[in-house]
PDB file of C-alpha atoms in Angstrom:
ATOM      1  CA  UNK I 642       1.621  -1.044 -10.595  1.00  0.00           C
ATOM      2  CA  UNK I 643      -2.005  -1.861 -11.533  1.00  0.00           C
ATOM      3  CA  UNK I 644      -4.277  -3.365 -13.919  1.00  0.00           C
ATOM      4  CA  UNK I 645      -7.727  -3.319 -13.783  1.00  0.00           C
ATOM      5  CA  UNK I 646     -10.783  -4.478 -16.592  1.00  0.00           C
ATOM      6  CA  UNK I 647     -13.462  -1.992 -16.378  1.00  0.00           C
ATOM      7  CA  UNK I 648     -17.037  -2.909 -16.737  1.00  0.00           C
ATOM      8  CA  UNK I 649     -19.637  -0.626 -18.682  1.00  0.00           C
ATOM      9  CA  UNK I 650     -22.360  -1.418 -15.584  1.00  0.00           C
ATOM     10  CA  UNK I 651     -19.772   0.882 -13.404  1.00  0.00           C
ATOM     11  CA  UNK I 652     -17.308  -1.413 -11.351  1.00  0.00           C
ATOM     12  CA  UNK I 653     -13.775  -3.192 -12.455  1.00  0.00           C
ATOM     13  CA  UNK I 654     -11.975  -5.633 -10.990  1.00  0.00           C
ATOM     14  CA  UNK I 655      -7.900  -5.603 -10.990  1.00  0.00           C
ATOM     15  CA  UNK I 656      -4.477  -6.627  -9.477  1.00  0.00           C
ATOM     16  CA  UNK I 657      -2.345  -3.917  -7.634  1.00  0.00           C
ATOM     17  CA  UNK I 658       1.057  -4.391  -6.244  1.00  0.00           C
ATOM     18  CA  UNK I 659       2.963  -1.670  -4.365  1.00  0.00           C
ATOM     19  CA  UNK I 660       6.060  -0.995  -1.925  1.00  0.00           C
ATOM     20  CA  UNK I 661       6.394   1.259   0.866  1.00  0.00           C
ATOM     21  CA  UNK I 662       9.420   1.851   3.287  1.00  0.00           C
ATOM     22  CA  UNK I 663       9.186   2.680   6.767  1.00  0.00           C
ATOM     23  CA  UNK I 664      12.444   4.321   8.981  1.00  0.00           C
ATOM     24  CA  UNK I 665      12.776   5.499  12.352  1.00  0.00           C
ATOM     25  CA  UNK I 666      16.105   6.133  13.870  1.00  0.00           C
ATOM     26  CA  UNK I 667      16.311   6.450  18.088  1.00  0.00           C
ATOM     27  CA  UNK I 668      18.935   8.112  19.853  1.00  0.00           C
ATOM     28  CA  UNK I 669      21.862   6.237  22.248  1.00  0.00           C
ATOM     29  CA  UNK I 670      20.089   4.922  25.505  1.00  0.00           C
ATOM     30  CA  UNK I 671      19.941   1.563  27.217  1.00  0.00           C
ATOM     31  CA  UNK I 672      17.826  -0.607  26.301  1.00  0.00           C
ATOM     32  CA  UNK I 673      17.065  -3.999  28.846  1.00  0.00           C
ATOM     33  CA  UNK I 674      16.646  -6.981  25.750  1.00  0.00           C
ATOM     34  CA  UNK I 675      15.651 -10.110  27.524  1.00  0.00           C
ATOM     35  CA  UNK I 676      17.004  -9.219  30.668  1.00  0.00           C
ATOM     36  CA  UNK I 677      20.509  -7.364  29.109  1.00  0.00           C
ATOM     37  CA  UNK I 678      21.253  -4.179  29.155  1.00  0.00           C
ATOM     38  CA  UNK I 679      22.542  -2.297  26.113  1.00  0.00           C
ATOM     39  CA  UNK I 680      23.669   0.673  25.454  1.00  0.00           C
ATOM     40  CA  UNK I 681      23.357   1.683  21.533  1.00  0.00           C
ATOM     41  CA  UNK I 682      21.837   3.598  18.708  1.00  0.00           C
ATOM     42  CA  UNK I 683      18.551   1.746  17.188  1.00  0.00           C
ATOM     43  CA  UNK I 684      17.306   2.117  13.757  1.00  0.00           C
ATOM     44  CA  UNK I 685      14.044   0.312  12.778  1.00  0.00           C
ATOM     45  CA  UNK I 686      13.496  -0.297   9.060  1.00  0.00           C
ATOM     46  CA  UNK I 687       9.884  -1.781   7.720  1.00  0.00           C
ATOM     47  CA  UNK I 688       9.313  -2.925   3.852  1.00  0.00           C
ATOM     48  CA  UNK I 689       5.838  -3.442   2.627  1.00  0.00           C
ATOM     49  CA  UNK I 690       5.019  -5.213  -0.661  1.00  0.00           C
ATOM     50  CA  UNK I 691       1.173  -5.342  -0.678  1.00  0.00           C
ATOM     51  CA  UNK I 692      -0.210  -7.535  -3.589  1.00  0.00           C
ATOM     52  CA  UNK I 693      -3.779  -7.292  -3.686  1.00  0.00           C
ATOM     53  CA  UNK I 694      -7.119  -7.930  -5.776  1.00  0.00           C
ATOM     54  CA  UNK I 695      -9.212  -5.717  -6.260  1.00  0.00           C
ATOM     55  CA  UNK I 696     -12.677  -4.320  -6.916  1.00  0.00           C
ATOM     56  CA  UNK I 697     -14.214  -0.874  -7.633  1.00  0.00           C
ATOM     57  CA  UNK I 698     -17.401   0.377  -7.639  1.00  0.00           C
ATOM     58  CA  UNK I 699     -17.878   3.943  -9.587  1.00  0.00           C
ATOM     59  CA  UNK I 700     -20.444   6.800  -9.261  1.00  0.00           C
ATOM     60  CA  UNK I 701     -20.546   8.354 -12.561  1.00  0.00           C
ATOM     61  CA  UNK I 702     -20.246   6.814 -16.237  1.00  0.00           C
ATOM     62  CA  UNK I 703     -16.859   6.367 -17.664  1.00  0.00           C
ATOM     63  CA  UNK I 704     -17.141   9.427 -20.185  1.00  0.00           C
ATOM     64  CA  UNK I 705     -17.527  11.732 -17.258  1.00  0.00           C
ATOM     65  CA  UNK I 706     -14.657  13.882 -16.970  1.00  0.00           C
ATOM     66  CA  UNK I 707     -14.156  13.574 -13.363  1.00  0.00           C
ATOM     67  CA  UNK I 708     -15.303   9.634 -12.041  1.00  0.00           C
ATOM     68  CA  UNK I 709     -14.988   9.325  -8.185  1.00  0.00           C
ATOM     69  CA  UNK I 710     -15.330   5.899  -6.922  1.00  0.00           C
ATOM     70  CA  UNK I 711     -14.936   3.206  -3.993  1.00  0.00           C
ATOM     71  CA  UNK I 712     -12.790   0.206  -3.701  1.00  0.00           C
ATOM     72  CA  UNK I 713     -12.323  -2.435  -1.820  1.00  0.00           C
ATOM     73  CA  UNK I 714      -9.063  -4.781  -1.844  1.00  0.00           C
ATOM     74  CA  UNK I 715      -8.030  -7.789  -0.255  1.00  0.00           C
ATOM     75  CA  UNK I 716      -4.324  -9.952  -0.611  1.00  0.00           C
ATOM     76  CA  UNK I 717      -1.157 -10.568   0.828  1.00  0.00           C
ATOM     77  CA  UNK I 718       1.474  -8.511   1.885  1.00  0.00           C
ATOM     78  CA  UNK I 719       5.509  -9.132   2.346  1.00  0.00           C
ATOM     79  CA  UNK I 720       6.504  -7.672   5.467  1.00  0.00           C
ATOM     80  CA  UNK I 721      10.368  -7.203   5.823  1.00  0.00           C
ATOM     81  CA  UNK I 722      11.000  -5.496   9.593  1.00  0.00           C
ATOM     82  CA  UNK I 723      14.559  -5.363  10.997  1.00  0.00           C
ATOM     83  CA  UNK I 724      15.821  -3.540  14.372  1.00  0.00           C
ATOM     84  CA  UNK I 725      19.126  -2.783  14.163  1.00  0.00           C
ATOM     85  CA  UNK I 726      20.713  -2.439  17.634  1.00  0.00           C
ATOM     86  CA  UNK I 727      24.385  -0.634  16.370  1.00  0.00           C
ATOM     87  CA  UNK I 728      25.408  -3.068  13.662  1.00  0.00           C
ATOM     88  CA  UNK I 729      23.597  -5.815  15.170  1.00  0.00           C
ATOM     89  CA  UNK I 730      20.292  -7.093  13.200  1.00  0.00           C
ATOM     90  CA  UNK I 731      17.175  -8.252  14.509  1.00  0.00           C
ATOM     91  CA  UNK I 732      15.271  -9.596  11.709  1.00  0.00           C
ATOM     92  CA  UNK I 733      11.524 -10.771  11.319  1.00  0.00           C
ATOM     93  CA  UNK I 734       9.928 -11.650   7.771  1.00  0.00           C
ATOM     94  CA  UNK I 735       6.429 -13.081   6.732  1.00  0.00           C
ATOM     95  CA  UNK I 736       3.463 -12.952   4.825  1.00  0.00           C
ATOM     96  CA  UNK I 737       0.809 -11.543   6.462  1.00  0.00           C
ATOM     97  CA  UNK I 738      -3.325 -11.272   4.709  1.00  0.00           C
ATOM     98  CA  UNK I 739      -4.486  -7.938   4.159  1.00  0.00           C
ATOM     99  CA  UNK I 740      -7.096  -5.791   4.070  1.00  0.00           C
ATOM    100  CA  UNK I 741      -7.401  -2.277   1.943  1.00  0.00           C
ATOM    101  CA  UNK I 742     -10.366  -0.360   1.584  1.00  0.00           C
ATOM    102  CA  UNK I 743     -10.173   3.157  -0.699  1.00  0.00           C
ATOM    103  CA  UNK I 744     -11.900   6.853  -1.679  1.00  0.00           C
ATOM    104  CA  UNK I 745     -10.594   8.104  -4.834  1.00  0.00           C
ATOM    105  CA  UNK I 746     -11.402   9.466  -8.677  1.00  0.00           C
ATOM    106  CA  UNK I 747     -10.262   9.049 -11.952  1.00  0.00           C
ATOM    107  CA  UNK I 748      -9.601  12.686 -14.151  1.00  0.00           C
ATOM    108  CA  UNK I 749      -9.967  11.898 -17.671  1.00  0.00           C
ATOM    109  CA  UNK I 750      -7.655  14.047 -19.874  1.00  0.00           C
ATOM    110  CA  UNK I 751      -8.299  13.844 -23.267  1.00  0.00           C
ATOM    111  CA  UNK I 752     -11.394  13.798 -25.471  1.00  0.00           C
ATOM    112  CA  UNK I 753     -11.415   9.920 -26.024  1.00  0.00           C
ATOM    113  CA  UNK I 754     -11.083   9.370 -22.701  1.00  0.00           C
ATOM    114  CA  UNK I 755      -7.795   7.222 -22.838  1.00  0.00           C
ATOM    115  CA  UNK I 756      -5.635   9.095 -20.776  1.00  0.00           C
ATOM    116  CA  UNK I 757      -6.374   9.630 -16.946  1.00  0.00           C
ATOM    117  CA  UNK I 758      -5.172  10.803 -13.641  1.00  0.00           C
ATOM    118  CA  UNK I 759      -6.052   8.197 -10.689  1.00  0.00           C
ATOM    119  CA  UNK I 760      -6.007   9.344  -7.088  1.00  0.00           C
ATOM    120  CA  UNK I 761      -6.856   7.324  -4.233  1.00  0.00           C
ATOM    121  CA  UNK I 762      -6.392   7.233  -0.734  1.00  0.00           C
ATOM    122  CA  UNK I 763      -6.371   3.535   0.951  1.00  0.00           C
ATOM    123  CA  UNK I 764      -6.063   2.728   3.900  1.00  0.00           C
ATOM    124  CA  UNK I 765      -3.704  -0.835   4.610  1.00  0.00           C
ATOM    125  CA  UNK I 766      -4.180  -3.614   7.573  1.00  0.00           C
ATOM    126  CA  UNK I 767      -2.411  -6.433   8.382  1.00  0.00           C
ATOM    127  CA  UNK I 768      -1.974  -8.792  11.232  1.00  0.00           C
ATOM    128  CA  UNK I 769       2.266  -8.248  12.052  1.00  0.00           C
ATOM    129  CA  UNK I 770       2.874  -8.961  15.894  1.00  0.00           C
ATOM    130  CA  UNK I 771       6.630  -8.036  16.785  1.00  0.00           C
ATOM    131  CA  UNK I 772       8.603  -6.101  18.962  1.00  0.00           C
ATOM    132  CA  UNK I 773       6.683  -3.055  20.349  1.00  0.00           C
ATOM    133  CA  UNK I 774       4.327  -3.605  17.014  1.00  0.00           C
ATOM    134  CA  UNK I 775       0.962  -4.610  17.280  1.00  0.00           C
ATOM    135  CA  UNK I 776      -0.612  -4.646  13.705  1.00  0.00           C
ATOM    136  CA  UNK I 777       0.291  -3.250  10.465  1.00  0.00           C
ATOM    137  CA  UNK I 778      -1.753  -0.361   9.713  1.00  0.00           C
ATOM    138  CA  UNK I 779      -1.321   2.999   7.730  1.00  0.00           C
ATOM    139  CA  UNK I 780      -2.391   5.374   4.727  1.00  0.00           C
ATOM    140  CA  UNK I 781      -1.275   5.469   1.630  1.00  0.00           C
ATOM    141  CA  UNK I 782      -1.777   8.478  -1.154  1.00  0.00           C
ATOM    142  CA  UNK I 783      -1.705   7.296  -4.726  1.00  0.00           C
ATOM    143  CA  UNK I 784      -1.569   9.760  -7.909  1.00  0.00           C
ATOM    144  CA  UNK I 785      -1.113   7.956 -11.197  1.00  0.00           C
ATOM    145  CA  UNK I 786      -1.122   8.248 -15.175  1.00  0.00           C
ATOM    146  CA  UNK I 787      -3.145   5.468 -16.806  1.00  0.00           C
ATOM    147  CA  UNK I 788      -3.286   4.825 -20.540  1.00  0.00           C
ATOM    148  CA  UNK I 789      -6.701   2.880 -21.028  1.00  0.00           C
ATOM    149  CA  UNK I 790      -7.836   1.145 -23.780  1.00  0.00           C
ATOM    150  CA  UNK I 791     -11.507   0.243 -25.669  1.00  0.00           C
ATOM    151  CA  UNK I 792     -12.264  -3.281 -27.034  1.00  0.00           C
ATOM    152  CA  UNK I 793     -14.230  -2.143 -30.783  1.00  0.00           C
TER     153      UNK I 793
END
């Protein structure tokens, strides 16, 4: 979800929140966890809920049918990681600051320029130290409809 207020000079400025979920399942072995051995299944399960500010900078005017641009976003994201060893959890939440830079255009799709495509690819950091996890870090490919209005 976004919202952004568009400037005629070529930039906006907005608010973007998004989730992502993470899963990676790892075959029976034995694992040593603070000096005990066990002998299980793992599954490791990561939610992100980035909510960031934002603010774009544009390389064509806003009548142009095809608008790329550059953005650059900064915020907070809710980082949810649990380990399950078998049915055992092993929690860790927080609130880390992030970082988001992004390539993308905006398609417009009708002759009033109202309706649009937005694509972007961003790339997301955050400091999260845990487990075998160092920092928070990974793309993200957005491709939206947006319905944008003109103050008369």
């Amino acid at each position: 979800i976004s919202f952004d207020i568009v400037q005629p000079q070529n930039y906006s400025m907005g608010v973007e929140i998004s989730h992502q979920y993470f899963q990676e399942y790892i075959i029976r072995t034995t694992y040593d966890y603070d000096g005990t051995l066990i002998s299980t299944a793992q599954m490791r399960t990561m939610t992100t809920t980035p909510i960031l500010l934002n603010y774009t900078r544009y390389f064509s005017p806003i009548d142009n049918t095809f608008r790329p641009y550059l953005q650059l976003a900064g915020g907070i994201t809710n980082i949810n990681y649990n380990t399950y060893w078998g049915y055992i959890e092993d929690p860790k939440k927080r609130w880390a600051p992030t970082a988001s830079p992004a390539i993308g255009f905006k398609l417009n799709l009708d002759k009033k320029n109202n309706w649009l495509i937005d694509s972007k690819l961003k790339y997301i950091i955050a400091p999260f130290k845990y487990d075998f996890i160092n920092k928070l870090n990974y793309l993200v490919v957005d491709v939206s409809l947006g319905y944008r209005w003109f103050k008369d």
